Coordinates of C-alpha atoms in Angstrom, one line a residue:
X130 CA -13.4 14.4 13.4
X131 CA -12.7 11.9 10.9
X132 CA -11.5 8.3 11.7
X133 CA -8.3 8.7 9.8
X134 CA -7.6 12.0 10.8
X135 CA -7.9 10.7 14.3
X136 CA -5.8 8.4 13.9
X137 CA -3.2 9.9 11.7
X138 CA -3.3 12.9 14.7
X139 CA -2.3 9.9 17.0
X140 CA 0.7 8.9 15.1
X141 CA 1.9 12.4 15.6
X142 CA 0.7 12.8 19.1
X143 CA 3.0 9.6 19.9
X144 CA 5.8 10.7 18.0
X145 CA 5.6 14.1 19.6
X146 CA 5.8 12.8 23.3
X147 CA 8.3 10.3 22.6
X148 CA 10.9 12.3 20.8
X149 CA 11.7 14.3 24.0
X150 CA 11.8 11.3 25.9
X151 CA 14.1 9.2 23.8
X152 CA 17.4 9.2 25.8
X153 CA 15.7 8.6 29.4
X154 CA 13.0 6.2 27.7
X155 CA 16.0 4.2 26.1
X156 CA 14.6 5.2 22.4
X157 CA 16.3 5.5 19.7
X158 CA 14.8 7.4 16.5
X159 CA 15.8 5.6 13.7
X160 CA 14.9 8.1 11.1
X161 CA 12.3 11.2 11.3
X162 CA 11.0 12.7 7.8
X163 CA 8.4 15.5 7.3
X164 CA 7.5 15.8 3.5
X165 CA 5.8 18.4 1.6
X166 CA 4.9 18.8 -2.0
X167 CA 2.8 19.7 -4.9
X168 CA 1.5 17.8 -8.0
X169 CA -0.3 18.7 -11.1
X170 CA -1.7 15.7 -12.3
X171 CA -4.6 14.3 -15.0
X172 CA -7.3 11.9 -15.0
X173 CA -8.5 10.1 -18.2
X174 CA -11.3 7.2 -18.0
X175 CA -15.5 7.8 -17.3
X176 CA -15.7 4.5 -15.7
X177 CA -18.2 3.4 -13.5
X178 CA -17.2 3.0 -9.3
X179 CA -18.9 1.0 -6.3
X180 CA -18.2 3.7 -4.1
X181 CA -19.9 6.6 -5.8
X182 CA -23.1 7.2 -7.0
X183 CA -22.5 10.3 -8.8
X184 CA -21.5 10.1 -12.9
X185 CA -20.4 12.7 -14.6
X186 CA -20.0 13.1 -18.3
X187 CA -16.3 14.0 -18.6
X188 CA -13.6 11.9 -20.2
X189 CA -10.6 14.2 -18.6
X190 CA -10.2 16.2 -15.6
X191 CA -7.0 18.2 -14.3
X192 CA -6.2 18.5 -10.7
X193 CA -3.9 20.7 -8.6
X194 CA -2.8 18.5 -5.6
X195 CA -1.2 19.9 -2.4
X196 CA 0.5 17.3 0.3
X197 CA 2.1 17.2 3.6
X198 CA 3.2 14.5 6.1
X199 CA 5.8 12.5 8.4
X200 CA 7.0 9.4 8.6
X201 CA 9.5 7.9 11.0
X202 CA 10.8 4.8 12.9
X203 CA 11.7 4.1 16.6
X204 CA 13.2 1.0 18.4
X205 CA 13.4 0.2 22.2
X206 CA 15.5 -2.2 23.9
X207 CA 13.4 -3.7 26.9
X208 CA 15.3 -4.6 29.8
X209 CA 14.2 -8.3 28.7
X210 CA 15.5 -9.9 25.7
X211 CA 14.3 -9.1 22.6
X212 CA 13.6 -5.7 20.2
X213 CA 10.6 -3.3 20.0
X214 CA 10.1 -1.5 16.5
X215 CA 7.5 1.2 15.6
X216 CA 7.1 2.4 12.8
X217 CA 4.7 5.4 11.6
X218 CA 3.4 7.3 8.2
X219 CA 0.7 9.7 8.0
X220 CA -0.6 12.2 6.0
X221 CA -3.1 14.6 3.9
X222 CA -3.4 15.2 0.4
X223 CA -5.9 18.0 -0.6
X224 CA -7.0 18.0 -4.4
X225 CA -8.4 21.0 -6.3
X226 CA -10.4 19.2 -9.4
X227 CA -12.0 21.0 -12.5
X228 CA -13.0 19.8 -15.8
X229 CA -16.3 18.0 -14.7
X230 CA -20.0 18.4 -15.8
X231 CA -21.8 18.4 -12.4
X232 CA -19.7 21.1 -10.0
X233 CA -16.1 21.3 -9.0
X234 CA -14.6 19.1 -6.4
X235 CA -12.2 19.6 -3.5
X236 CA -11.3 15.9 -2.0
X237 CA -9.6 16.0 1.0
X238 CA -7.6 12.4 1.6
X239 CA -6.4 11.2 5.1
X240 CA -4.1 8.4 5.4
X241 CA -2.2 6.6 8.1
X242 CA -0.1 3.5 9.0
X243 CA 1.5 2.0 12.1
X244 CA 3.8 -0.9 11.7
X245 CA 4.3 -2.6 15.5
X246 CA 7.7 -5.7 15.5
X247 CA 9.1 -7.0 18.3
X248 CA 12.0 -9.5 17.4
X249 CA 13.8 -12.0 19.4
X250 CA 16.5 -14.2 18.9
X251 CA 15.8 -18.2 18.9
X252 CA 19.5 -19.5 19.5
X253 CA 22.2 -18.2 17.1
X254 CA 20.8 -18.4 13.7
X255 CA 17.2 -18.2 14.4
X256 CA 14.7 -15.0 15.1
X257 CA 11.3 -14.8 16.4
X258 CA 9.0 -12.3 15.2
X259 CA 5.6 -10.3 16.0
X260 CA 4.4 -8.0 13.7
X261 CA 1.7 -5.6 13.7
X262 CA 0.0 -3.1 11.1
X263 CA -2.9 -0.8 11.6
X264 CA -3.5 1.3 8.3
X265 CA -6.6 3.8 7.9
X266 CA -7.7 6.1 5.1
X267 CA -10.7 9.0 4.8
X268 CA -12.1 10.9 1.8
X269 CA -14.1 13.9 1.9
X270 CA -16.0 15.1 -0.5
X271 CA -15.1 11.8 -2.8
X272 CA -15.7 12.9 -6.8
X273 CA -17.0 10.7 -9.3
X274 CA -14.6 9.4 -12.3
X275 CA -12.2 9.9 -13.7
X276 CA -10.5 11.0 -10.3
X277 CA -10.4 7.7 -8.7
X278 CA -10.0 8.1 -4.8
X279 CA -10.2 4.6 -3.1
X280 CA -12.8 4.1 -0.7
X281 CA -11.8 4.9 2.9
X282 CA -11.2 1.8 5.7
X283 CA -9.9 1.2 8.5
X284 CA -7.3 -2.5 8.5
X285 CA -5.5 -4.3 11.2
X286 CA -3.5 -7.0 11.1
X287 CA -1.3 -9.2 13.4
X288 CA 1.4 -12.1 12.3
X289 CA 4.3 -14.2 14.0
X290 CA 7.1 -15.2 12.0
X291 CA 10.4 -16.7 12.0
X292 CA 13.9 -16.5 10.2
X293 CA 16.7 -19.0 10.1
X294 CA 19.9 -18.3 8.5
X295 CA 22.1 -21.2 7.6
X296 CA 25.8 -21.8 7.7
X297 CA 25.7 -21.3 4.2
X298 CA 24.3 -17.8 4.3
X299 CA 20.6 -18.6 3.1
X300 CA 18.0 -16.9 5.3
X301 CA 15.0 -18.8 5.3
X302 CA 11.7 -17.0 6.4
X303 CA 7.9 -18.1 7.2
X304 CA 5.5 -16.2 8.1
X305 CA 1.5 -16.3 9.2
X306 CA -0.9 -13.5 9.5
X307 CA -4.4 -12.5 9.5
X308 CA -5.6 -9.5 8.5
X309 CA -9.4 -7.8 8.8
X310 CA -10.8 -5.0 6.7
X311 CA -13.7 -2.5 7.4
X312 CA -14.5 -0.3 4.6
X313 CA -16.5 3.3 5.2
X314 CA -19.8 3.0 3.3
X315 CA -22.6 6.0 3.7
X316 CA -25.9 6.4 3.4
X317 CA -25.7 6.9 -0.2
X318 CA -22.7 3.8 -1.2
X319 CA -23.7 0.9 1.1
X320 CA -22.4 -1.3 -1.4
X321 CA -18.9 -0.5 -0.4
X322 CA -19.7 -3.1 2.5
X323 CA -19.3 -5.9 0.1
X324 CA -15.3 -4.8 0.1
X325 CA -15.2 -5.5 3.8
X326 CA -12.7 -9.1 4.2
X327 CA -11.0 -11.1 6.3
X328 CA -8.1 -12.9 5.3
X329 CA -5.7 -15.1 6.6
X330 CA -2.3 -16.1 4.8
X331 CA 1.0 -18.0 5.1
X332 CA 4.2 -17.1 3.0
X333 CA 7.7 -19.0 2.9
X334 CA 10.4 -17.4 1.1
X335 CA 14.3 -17.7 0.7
X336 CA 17.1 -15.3 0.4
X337 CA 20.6 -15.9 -1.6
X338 CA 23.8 -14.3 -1.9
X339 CA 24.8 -13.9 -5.5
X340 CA 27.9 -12.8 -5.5
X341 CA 29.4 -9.9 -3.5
X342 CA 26.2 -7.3 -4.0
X343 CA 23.6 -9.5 -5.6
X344 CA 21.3 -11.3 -3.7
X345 CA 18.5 -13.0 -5.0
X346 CA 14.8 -13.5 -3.2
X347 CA 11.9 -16.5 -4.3
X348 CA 8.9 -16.8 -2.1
X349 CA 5.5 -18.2 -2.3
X350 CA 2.1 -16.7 -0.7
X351 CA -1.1 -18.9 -0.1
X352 CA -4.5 -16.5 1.1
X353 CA -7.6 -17.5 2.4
X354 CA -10.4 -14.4 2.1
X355 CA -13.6 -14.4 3.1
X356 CA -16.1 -11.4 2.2
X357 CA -19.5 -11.9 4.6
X358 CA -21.2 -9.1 3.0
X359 CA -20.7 -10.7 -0.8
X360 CA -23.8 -13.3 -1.7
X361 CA -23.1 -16.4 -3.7
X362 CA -26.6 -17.0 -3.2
X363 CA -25.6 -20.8 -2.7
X364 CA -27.4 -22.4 0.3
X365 CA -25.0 -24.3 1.3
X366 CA -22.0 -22.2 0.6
X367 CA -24.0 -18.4 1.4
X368 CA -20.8 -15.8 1.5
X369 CA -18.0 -15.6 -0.9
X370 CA -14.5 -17.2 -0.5
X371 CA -11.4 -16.7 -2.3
X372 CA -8.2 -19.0 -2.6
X373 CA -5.3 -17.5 -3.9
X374 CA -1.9 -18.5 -4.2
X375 CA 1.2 -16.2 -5.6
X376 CA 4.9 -16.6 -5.9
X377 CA 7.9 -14.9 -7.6
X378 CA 11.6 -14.1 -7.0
X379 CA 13.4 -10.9 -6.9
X380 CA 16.8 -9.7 -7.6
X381 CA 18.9 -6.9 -5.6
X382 CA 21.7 -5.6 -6.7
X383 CA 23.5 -3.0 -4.1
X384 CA 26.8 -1.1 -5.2
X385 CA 27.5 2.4 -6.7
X386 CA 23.7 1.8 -8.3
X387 CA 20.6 0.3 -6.7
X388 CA 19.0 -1.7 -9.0
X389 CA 15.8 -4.2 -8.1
X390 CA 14.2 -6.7 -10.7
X391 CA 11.0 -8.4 -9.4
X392 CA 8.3 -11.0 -11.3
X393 CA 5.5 -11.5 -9.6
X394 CA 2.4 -14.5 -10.3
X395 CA -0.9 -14.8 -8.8
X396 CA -4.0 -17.2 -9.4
X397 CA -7.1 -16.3 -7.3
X398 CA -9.7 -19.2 -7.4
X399 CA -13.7 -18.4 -5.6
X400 CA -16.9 -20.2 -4.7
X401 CA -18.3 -17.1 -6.7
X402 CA -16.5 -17.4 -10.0
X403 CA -17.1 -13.8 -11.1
X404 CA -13.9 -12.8 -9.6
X405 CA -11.8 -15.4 -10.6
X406 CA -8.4 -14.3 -12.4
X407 CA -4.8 -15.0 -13.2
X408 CA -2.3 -12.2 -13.1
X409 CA 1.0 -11.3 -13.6
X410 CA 3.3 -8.2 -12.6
X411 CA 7.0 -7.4 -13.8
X412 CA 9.1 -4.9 -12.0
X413 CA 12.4 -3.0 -11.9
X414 CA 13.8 0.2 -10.1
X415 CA 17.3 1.7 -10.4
X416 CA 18.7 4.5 -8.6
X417 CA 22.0 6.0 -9.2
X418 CA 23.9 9.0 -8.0
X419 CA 24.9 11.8 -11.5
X420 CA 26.9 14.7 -11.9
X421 CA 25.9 17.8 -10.3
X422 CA 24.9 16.1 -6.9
X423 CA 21.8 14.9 -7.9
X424 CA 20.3 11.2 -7.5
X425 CA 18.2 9.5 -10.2
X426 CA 15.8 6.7 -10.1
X427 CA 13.4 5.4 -12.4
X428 CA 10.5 2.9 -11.9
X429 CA 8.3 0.7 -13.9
X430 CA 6.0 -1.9 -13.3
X431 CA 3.8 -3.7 -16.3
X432 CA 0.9 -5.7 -14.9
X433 CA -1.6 -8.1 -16.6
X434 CA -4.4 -9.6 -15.8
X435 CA -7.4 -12.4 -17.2
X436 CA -10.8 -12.4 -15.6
X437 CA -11.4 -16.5 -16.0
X438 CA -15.2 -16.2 -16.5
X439 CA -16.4 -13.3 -18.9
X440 CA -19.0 -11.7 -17.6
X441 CA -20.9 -8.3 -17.8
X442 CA -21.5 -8.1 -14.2
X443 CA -19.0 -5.9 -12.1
X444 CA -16.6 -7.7 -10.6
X445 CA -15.6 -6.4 -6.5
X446 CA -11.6 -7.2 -6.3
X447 CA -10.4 -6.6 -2.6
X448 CA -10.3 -2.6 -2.8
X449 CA -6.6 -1.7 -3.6
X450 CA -6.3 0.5 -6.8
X451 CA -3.0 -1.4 -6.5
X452 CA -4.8 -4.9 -6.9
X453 CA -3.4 -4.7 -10.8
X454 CA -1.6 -1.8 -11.8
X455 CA 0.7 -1.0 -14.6
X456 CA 3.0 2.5 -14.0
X457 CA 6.3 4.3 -14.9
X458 CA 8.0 7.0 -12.9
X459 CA 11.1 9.0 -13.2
X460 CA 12.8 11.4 -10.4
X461 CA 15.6 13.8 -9.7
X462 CA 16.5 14.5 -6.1
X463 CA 19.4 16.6 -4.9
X464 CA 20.3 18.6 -1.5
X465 CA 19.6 21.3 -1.2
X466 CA 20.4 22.4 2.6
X467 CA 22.4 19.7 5.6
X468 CA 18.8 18.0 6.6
X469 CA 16.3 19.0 3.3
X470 CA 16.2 18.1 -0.3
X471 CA 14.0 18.3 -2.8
X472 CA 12.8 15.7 -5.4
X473 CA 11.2 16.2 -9.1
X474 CA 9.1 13.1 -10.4
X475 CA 7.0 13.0 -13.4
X476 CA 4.8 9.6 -13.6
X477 CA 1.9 7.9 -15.4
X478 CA -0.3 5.1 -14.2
X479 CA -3.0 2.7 -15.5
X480 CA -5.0 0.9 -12.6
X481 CA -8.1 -1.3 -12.0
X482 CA -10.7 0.6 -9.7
X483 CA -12.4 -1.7 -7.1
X484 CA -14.4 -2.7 -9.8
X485 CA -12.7 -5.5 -11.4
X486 CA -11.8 -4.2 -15.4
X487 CA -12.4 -0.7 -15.1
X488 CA -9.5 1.0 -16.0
X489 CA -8.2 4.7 -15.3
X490 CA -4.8 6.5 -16.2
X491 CA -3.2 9.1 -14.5
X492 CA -0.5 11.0 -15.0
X493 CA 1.5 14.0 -13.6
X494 CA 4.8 15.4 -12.1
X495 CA 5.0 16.4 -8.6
X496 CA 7.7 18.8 -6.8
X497 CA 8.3 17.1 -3.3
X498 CA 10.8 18.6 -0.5
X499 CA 12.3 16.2 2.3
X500 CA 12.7 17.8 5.5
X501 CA 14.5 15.7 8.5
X502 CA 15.1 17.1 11.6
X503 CA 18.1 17.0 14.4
X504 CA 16.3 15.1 17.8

């Protein structure tokens, strides 16, 4: 059985034996969802990728995608002080590809996170954290470009934290956490070991009121990652290291519509300067309620990013498609029964693969239903 299928099967397995349990246990579910959908979506770019070696000779392929999964939250008050959180997503998405040269694929993609807090107060105004994450991801039968599929891994992470909120309504947060990740290379891709990382970071941030449903966020990020299977072939200095710092601000505005504005700056400095960039991401979200009891929101983030060095070497950035990303969305939900509604959203996406300046675009529109049940 695959790893993330094990461990998204876990994720249920827990939720399933505590739900019953809830009321004598002292649980409380927080929320409980079980999604469903379909998408018909494109691919456009015959790019090169670290973890295939297959090309094909396409520009475009068309997939039919089929998905299904849960998510949900649960807190428990120990007799001790303090607050226990879990919180759990998992799920599958199965693709049915054609346009390509070679054969027709079927990837199969298993994902899973686990979000572990306890909290406890410090005093009044002050809270003590400990957070948790374990995330996993599996692809079978992975298909060459344009259908970019990340690599699967396997991440954990641990952090402690603290949050002070002054007299004057300012919460003040800092936060320090290390996080290690394993990606799955075979036989055939042992070069998706030079993903693998371990990095350790420290983030400070600040939140104000503006006005009676604005509040405004600014926070800065410093990272320290190290890749021990990346070679800078320097005696002295043998593995790769990457310093990266990142800051921004945000603005929230909560009242008959939901509306988010984020901007978002990184420089990422290395011993191997190959991978050396400056970026910078804008973002914005609103969601509003419209006639006929349906509930709008639209979504857009515009990234750039400059490679310091030019190079025609590939450059391995730390695995997320999401790394640098620019993408639009637009969706229509509405009710359609006391516990399930449905959702329409059409989107487009241009994203860097894990190698650094390869670019693919996707688009599609997707017909997902909501389903959350009475425990």
């Amino acid at each position: 059985m695959r790893r993330s299928l094990c461990f998204s099967a876990a994720l249920a397995g827990c939720a399933a034996m505590w739900a019953p349990q809830s009321a004598h246990a002292q649980l409380t579910w927080r929320d409980f969802v079980v999604t469903s959908g379909i998408s018909a979506e494109g691919y456009q770019g015959n790019l090169p990728t670290a973890a295939s070696v297959l090309r094909d000779s396409t520009e475009f392929v068309s997939a039919l995608v089929g998905e299904a999964g849960a998510r949900g939250s649960l807190t428990w008050r120990p007799p001790f002080e303090g607050l226990f959180s879990l919180a759990f997503d998992g799920g599958m998405r199965q693709f049915a590809a054609r346009g390509f040269e070679l054969r027709d694929y079927a990837p199969r993609e298993w994902v899973g996170t686990a979000d572990g807090t306890y909290l406890r107060g410090l005093g009044q105004r002050t809270t003590f954290s400990l957070v948790t994450r374990l995330r996993g991801r599996e692809v079978e039968d992975r298909p060459p470009m344009p259908l970019f599929l990340q690599p699967g891994y396997l991440r954990a992470l641990g952090g402690i934290g603290l949050e002070r909120v002054t007299e004057e309504g300012v919460r003040v947060d800092l936060e320090v956490s290390g996080e290690r990740a394993d990606f799955f290379a075979t036989r055939a891709t042992p070069q998706v070991r030079l993903l693998d990382r371990t990095t350790w970071a420290a983030q400070v941030g600040a939140s104000f009121p503006v006005g009676s449903a604005t509040s405004l966020r600014v926070y800065g990020i410093g990272e320290s990652t190290l890749y021990p299977e990346q070679s800078t072939f320097l005696t002295d200095d043998p593995h790769r290291r990457d310093r990266s710092a990142q800051g921004g601000f945000s603005l929230t505005h909560a009242s008959e519509i939901l509306a988010e504005f984020s901007v978002e700056g990184k420089v990422n400095r290395s011993n191997s300067p190959r991978p050396e960039y400056d970026a910078l991401t804008a973002r914005g979200m609103v969601t509003a309620s419209l006639p006929a009891g349906l509930t709008g929101s639209a979504f857009a983030a515009v990234s750039l990013k400059r490679y310091v060095h030019p190079t025609d070497f590939a450059r391995l950035i730390p695995g997320e498609e999401a790394n640098n990303t620019s993408l639009a969305y637009l969706s229509l939900s509405r009710l359609l029964a006391r516990n399930l509604d449905g959702t329409v959203r059409i989107g487009w996406t241009r994203a860097e693969t894990e190698i650094g300046g390869a670019y693919f675009q996707r688009a599609g529109v997707s017909l997902l239903l909501s389903y959350r049940p009475d425990f």
